[in-house]
GROMACS .gro file of C-alpha atoms in nm:
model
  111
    1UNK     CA    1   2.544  -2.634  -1.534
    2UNK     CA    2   2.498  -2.396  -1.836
    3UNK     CA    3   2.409  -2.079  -1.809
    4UNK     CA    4   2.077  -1.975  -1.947
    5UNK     CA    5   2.038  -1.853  -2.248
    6UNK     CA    6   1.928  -1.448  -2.314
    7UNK     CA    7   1.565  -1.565  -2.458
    8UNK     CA    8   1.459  -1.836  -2.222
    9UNK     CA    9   1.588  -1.592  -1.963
   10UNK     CA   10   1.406  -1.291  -2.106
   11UNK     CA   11   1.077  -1.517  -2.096
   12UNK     CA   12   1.178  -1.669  -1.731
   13UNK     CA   13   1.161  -1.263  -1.586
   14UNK     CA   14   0.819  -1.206  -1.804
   15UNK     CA   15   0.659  -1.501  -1.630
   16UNK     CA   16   0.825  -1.449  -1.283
   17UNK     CA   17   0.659  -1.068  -1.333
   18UNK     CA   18   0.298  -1.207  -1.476
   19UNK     CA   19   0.294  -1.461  -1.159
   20UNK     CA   20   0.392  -1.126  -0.880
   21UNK     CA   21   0.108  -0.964  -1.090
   22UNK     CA   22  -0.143  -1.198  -1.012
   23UNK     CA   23  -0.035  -1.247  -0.652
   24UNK     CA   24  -0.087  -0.880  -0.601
   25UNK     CA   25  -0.395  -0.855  -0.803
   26UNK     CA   26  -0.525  -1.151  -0.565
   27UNK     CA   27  -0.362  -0.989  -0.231
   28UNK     CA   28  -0.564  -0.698  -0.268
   29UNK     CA   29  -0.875  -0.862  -0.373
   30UNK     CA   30  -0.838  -1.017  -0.013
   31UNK     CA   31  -0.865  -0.705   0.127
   32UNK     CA   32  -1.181  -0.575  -0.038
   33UNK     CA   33  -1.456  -0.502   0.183
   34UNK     CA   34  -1.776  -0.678   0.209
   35UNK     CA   35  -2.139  -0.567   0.156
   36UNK     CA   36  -2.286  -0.392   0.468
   37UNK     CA   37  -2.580  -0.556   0.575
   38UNK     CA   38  -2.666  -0.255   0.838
   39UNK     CA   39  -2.626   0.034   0.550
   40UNK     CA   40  -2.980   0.206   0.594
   41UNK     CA   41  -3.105   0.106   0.921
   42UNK     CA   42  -3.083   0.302   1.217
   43UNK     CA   43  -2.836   0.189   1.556
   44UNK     CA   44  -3.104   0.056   1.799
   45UNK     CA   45  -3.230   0.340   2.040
   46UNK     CA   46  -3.192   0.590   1.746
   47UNK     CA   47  -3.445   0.710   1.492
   48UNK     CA   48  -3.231   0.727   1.149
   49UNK     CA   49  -2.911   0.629   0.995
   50UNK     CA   50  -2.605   0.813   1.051
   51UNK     CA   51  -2.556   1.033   0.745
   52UNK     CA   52  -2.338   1.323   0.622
   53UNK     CA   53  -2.324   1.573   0.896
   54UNK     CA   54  -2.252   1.248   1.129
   55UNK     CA   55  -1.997   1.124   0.894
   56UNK     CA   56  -1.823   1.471   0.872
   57UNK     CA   57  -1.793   1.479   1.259
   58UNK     CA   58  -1.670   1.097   1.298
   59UNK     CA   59  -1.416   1.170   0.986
   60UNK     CA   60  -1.285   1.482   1.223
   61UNK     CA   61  -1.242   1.299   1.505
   62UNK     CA   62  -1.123   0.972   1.390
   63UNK     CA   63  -0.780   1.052   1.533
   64UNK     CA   64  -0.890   1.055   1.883
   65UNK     CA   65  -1.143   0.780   1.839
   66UNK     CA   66  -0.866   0.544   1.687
   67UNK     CA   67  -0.708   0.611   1.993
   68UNK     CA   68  -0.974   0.559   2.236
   69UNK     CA   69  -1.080   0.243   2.045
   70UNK     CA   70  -0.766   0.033   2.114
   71UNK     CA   71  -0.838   0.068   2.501
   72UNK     CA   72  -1.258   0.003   2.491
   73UNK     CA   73  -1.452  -0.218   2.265
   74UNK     CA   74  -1.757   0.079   2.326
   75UNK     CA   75  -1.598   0.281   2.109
   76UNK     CA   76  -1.555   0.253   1.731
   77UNK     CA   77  -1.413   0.527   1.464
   78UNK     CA   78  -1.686   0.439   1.228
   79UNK     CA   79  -2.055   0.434   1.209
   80UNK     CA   80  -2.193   0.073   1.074
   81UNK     CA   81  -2.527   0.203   1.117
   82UNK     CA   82  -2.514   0.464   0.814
   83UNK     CA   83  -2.680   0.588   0.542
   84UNK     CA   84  -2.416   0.444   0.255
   85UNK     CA   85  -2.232   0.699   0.035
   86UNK     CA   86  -2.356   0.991   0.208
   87UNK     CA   87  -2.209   0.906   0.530
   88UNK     CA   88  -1.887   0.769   0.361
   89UNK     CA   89  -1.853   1.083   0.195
   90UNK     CA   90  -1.893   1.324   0.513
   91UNK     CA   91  -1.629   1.107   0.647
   92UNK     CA   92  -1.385   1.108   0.398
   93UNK     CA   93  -1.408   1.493   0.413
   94UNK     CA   94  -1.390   1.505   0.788
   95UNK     CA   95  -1.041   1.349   0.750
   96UNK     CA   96  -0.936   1.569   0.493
   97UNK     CA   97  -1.019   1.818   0.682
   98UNK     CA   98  -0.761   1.758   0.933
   99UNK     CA   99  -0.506   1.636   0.774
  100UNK     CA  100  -0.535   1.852   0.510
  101UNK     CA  101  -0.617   1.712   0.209
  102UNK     CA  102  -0.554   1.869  -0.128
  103UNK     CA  103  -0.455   2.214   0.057
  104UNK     CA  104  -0.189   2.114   0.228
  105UNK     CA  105   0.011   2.111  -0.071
  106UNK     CA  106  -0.076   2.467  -0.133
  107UNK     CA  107   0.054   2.582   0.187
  108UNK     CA  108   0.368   2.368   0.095
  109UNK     CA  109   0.469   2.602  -0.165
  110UNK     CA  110   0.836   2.740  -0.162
  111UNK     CA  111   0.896   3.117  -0.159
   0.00000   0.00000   0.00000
């Protein structure tokens, strides 16, 4: 068997890397999340949405409620009942908040 030549194998590793391209493009597309049909509505027994305040507090505590959620189905680390970005955001900023976020680096620095 021959061995291939430099151009077809130059255009052989450009395809090979276009295909893994589109396989991860498509992976991660799986993994998108879906519309949240409960964004805006309040949990039942409550009067309104969960929003930023809420968020920040369930973004702070997420470590322990992670935990607490693998032994109790009562228990989840986020709120589907929310308010959309608001929430999201208070929740983002709750885990940045304890696990540092962008000031972590700071207090990284060398002396």
């Amino acid at each position: 068997m021959e061995p291939l030549s430099v151009g077809r194998r130059s255009r052989l590793t450009t395809m090979t890397a276009t295909v893994a391209r589109v396989a991860l493009v498509l992976l991660l597309a799986a993994c998108a999340a879906g519309a949240n049909p409960d964004v805006g509505s309040a949990p039942p027994g409550q009067e309104a949405p969960a929003g930023f305040w809420l968020g920040l507090w369930h973004g702070i505590i997420l470590p322990i409620s992670v935990v607490v959620s693998f032994f109790t189905d009562t228990v989840s680390p986020y709120e589907v009942y929310n308010n959309g970005n608001w929430y999201d955001f208070g929740f983002v900023f709750g885990i940045s908040l304890v696990f540092g976020g962008p000031l972590s680096a700071r207090r990284a620095h060398r002396h």
